[in-house]
Amino acid sequence: MTKKKLLAEVAGVIEAPVAKAWVAVTDELLPGSRCSGRFTIEDVPGHTSTVEVAGHTISLQGGWWYRGEWSVEPHPEGTLLVHRVFNVARWARWGVPLANRMFVGFADSTRAAFMEKLARMGHRLGCPTRPA
């Protein structure tokens, strides 16, 4: 894989054991898909992403620059869920910020989308969630 540049990171706590939280994460991110190995999904009509599942990490890479990594790990209150977004462009790496309007509002929108997913996972598991 090419060099990764971190663009955004957000984390939250799911008050459930890692094994249960992992099921909720895979259900949220990969509904009806495999939960191991490397494969391709159509994430929106006409657009595909490559998915890699290893251990308790799901990576989704699509387009010319995007890579999102979701990982779960033990936390004193249950599970820590971390989402990171990377620029992995192999060419015109400098153009990624320009193509994305200098990422104005990107951190806020990433955080908002993460919090929505975190809340859905907590609802699915019947347990509290919170930002880390």
PDB file of C-alpha atoms in Angstrom:
ATOM      1  CA  MET A   1       0.000   0.000   0.000  1.00  0.00           C
ATOM      2  CA  THR A   2       1.066   3.566  -0.642  1.00  0.00           C
ATOM      3  CA  LYS A   3       1.940   6.048   2.087  1.00  0.00           C
ATOM      4  CA  LYS A   4      -1.008   7.115   4.249  1.00  0.00           C
ATOM      5  CA  LYS A   5      -1.635  10.643   5.498  1.00  0.00           C
ATOM      6  CA  LEU A   6      -4.084  10.922   8.397  1.00  0.00           C
ATOM      7  CA  LEU A   7      -6.853  13.446   7.670  1.00  0.00           C
ATOM      8  CA  ALA A   8      -9.329  12.775  10.469  1.00  0.00           C
ATOM      9  CA  GLU A   9      -9.690  10.590  13.542  1.00  0.00           C
ATOM     10  CA  VAL A  10     -12.650  10.097  15.868  1.00  0.00           C
ATOM     11  CA  ALA A  11     -13.316   7.579  18.623  1.00  0.00           C
ATOM     12  CA  GLY A  12     -16.164   6.404  20.802  1.00  0.00           C
ATOM     13  CA  VAL A  13     -16.922   3.922  23.535  1.00  0.00           C
ATOM     14  CA  ILE A  14     -19.462   1.130  23.196  1.00  0.00           C
ATOM     15  CA  GLU A  15     -20.390  -0.235  26.625  1.00  0.00           C
ATOM     16  CA  ALA A  16     -20.330  -3.851  25.462  1.00  0.00           C
ATOM     17  CA  PRO A  17     -17.647  -6.542  25.182  1.00  0.00           C
ATOM     18  CA  VAL A  18     -15.391  -6.414  22.114  1.00  0.00           C
ATOM     19  CA  ALA A  19     -16.921  -9.564  20.581  1.00  0.00           C
ATOM     20  CA  LYS A  20     -20.453  -8.115  20.701  1.00  0.00           C
ATOM     21  CA  ALA A  21     -19.305  -4.679  19.550  1.00  0.00           C
ATOM     22  CA  TRP A  22     -17.438  -6.235  16.620  1.00  0.00           C
ATOM     23  CA  VAL A  23     -20.645  -7.878  15.391  1.00  0.00           C
ATOM     24  CA  ALA A  24     -22.434  -4.510  15.551  1.00  0.00           C
ATOM     25  CA  VAL A  25     -19.579  -2.801  13.680  1.00  0.00           C
ATOM     26  CA  THR A  26     -19.566  -5.384  10.892  1.00  0.00           C
ATOM     27  CA  ASP A  27     -23.376  -5.254  10.647  1.00  0.00           C
ATOM     28  CA  GLU A  28     -23.237  -1.449  10.373  1.00  0.00           C
ATOM     29  CA  LEU A  29     -20.384  -1.217   7.877  1.00  0.00           C
ATOM     30  CA  LEU A  30     -20.778  -4.430   5.883  1.00  0.00           C
ATOM     31  CA  PRO A  31     -24.465  -5.407   5.969  1.00  0.00           C
ATOM     32  CA  GLY A  32     -24.916  -8.726   4.247  1.00  0.00           C
ATOM     33  CA  SER A  33     -21.247  -8.895   3.272  1.00  0.00           C
ATOM     34  CA  ARG A  34     -18.412 -11.135   4.302  1.00  0.00           C
ATOM     35  CA  CYS A  35     -16.649 -10.307   7.536  1.00  0.00           C
ATOM     36  CA  SER A  36     -13.150 -11.537   6.731  1.00  0.00           C
ATOM     37  CA  GLY A  37     -10.512 -11.302   4.029  1.00  0.00           C
ATOM     38  CA  ARG A  38     -10.356  -8.895   1.102  1.00  0.00           C
ATOM     39  CA  PHE A  39     -13.277  -8.231  -1.242  1.00  0.00           C
ATOM     40  CA  THR A  40     -15.082  -5.502  -3.185  1.00  0.00           C
ATOM     41  CA  ILE A  41     -18.444  -3.947  -2.376  1.00  0.00           C
ATOM     42  CA  GLU A  42     -20.678  -1.472  -4.180  1.00  0.00           C
ATOM     43  CA  ASP A  43     -21.026   1.164  -1.450  1.00  0.00           C
ATOM     44  CA  VAL A  44     -23.178   3.534  -3.502  1.00  0.00           C
ATOM     45  CA  PRO A  45     -24.643   2.917  -6.963  1.00  0.00           C
ATOM     46  CA  GLY A  46     -21.847   2.947  -9.517  1.00  0.00           C
ATOM     47  CA  HIS A  47     -19.028   3.187  -6.953  1.00  0.00           C
ATOM     48  CA  THR A  48     -17.056   0.318  -5.480  1.00  0.00           C
ATOM     49  CA  SER A  49     -14.613   0.107  -2.607  1.00  0.00           C
ATOM     50  CA  THR A  50     -12.100  -2.534  -1.659  1.00  0.00           C
ATOM     51  CA  VAL A  51     -12.661  -3.907   1.814  1.00  0.00           C
ATOM     52  CA  GLU A  52     -10.021  -5.561   3.964  1.00  0.00           C
ATOM     53  CA  VAL A  53     -10.987  -7.228   7.237  1.00  0.00           C
ATOM     54  CA  ALA A  54      -8.141  -8.317   9.490  1.00  0.00           C
ATOM     55  CA  GLY A  55      -8.438  -8.988  13.192  1.00  0.00           C
ATOM     56  CA  HIS A  56     -10.772  -6.341  14.565  1.00  0.00           C
ATOM     57  CA  THR A  57     -10.125  -3.790  11.808  1.00  0.00           C
ATOM     58  CA  ILE A  58     -12.178  -3.006   8.709  1.00  0.00           C
ATOM     59  CA  SER A  59     -10.545  -0.905   5.992  1.00  0.00           C
ATOM     60  CA  LEU A  60     -12.533   0.556   3.106  1.00  0.00           C
ATOM     61  CA  GLN A  61     -10.594   2.064   0.223  1.00  0.00           C
ATOM     62  CA  GLY A  62     -12.184   3.657  -2.800  1.00  0.00           C
ATOM     63  CA  GLY A  63     -11.784   6.419  -5.294  1.00  0.00           C
ATOM     64  CA  TRP A  64      -8.336   7.799  -5.912  1.00  0.00           C
ATOM     65  CA  TRP A  65      -7.521   8.973  -2.414  1.00  0.00           C
ATOM     66  CA  TYR A  66      -9.874   7.648   0.304  1.00  0.00           C
ATOM     67  CA  ARG A  67      -9.111   5.010   2.918  1.00  0.00           C
ATOM     68  CA  GLY A  68     -11.237   4.666   6.044  1.00  0.00           C
ATOM     69  CA  GLU A  69     -10.160   2.350   8.842  1.00  0.00           C
ATOM     70  CA  TRP A  70     -12.469   1.228  11.651  1.00  0.00           C
ATOM     71  CA  SER A  71     -11.017  -0.700  14.571  1.00  0.00           C
ATOM     72  CA  VAL A  72     -12.238  -2.015  17.905  1.00  0.00           C
ATOM     73  CA  GLU A  73     -10.149  -2.692  20.978  1.00  0.00           C
ATOM     74  CA  PRO A  74     -10.801  -3.370  24.654  1.00  0.00           C
ATOM     75  CA  HIS A  75     -11.655  -0.393  26.862  1.00  0.00           C
ATOM     76  CA  PRO A  76     -12.285  -0.290  30.636  1.00  0.00           C
ATOM     77  CA  GLU A  77     -15.968   0.437  29.916  1.00  0.00           C
ATOM     78  CA  GLY A  78     -16.322  -2.120  27.099  1.00  0.00           C
ATOM     79  CA  THR A  79     -15.011  -1.358  23.613  1.00  0.00           C
ATOM     80  CA  LEU A  80     -13.187   1.551  22.024  1.00  0.00           C
ATOM     81  CA  LEU A  81     -14.211   2.139  18.404  1.00  0.00           C
ATOM     82  CA  VAL A  82     -11.782   4.255  16.373  1.00  0.00           C
ATOM     83  CA  HIS A  83     -12.360   5.579  12.850  1.00  0.00           C
ATOM     84  CA  ARG A  84      -9.510   7.097  10.844  1.00  0.00           C
ATOM     85  CA  VAL A  85      -9.624   8.649   7.381  1.00  0.00           C
ATOM     86  CA  PHE A  86      -6.451   8.700   5.286  1.00  0.00           C
ATOM     87  CA  ASN A  87      -5.320  10.227   2.010  1.00  0.00           C
ATOM     88  CA  VAL A  88      -3.742   7.339   0.088  1.00  0.00           C
ATOM     89  CA  ALA A  89      -3.513   8.978  -3.342  1.00  0.00           C
ATOM     90  CA  ARG A  90      -0.757   7.484  -5.481  1.00  0.00           C
ATOM     91  CA  TRP A  91      -0.743  10.397  -7.910  1.00  0.00           C
ATOM     92  CA  ALA A  92      -1.706  14.053  -7.598  1.00  0.00           C
ATOM     93  CA  ARG A  93      -1.632  13.658  -3.834  1.00  0.00           C
ATOM     94  CA  TRP A  94      -1.366  17.439  -3.564  1.00  0.00           C
ATOM     95  CA  GLY A  95      -4.725  17.759  -5.343  1.00  0.00           C
ATOM     96  CA  VAL A  96      -6.758  15.881  -2.735  1.00  0.00           C
ATOM     97  CA  PRO A  97      -7.314  18.947  -0.507  1.00  0.00           C
ATOM     98  CA  LEU A  98      -8.204  21.048  -3.556  1.00  0.00           C
ATOM     99  CA  ALA A  99     -10.659  18.455  -4.839  1.00  0.00           C
ATOM    100  CA  ASN A 100     -12.249  18.410  -1.401  1.00  0.00           C
ATOM    101  CA  ARG A 101     -12.427  22.200  -0.959  1.00  0.00           C
ATOM    102  CA  MET A 102      -9.493  22.149   1.457  1.00  0.00           C
ATOM    103  CA  PHE A 103     -11.488  19.796   3.703  1.00  0.00           C
ATOM    104  CA  VAL A 104     -13.402  22.701   5.222  1.00  0.00           C
ATOM    105  CA  GLY A 105     -15.952  21.056   7.513  1.00  0.00           C
ATOM    106  CA  PHE A 106     -14.537  17.576   6.839  1.00  0.00           C
ATOM    107  CA  ALA A 107     -13.642  16.854  10.478  1.00  0.00           C
ATOM    108  CA  ASP A 108     -17.097  17.954  11.647  1.00  0.00           C
ATOM    109  CA  SER A 109     -18.940  15.899   9.029  1.00  0.00           C
ATOM    110  CA  THR A 110     -16.725  12.867   9.740  1.00  0.00           C
ATOM    111  CA  ARG A 111     -17.455  13.208  13.471  1.00  0.00           C
ATOM    112  CA  ALA A 112     -21.208  13.606  12.876  1.00  0.00           C
ATOM    113  CA  ALA A 113     -21.397  10.528  10.627  1.00  0.00           C
ATOM    114  CA  PHE A 114     -19.334   8.543  13.144  1.00  0.00           C
ATOM    115  CA  MET A 115     -21.604   9.547  16.032  1.00  0.00           C
ATOM    116  CA  GLU A 116     -24.697   8.481  14.048  1.00  0.00           C
ATOM    117  CA  LYS A 117     -23.162   5.067  13.364  1.00  0.00           C
ATOM    118  CA  LEU A 118     -22.005   4.751  16.994  1.00  0.00           C
ATOM    119  CA  ALA A 119     -25.540   5.491  18.235  1.00  0.00           C
ATOM    120  CA  ARG A 120     -27.042   2.906  15.832  1.00  0.00           C
ATOM    121  CA  MET A 121     -24.557   0.299  17.070  1.00  0.00           C
ATOM    122  CA  GLY A 122     -25.449   1.046  20.688  1.00  0.00           C
ATOM    123  CA  HIS A 123     -29.147   0.833  19.865  1.00  0.00           C
ATOM    124  CA  ARG A 124     -28.598  -2.484  18.090  1.00  0.00           C
ATOM    125  CA  LEU A 125     -26.752  -3.823  21.154  1.00  0.00           C
ATOM    126  CA  GLY A 126     -29.035  -2.191  23.710  1.00  0.00           C
ATOM    127  CA  CYS A 127     -26.146  -0.432  25.442  1.00  0.00           C
ATOM    128  CA  PRO A 128     -24.863   3.108  25.981  1.00  0.00           C
ATOM    129  CA  THR A 129     -22.313   4.726  23.698  1.00  0.00           C
ATOM    130  CA  ARG A 130     -20.381   7.968  24.012  1.00  0.00           C
ATOM    131  CA  PRO A 131     -17.575   9.912  22.354  1.00  0.00           C
ATOM    132  CA  ALA A 132     -14.121   8.984  23.662  1.00  0.00           C
TER     133      ALA A 132
END
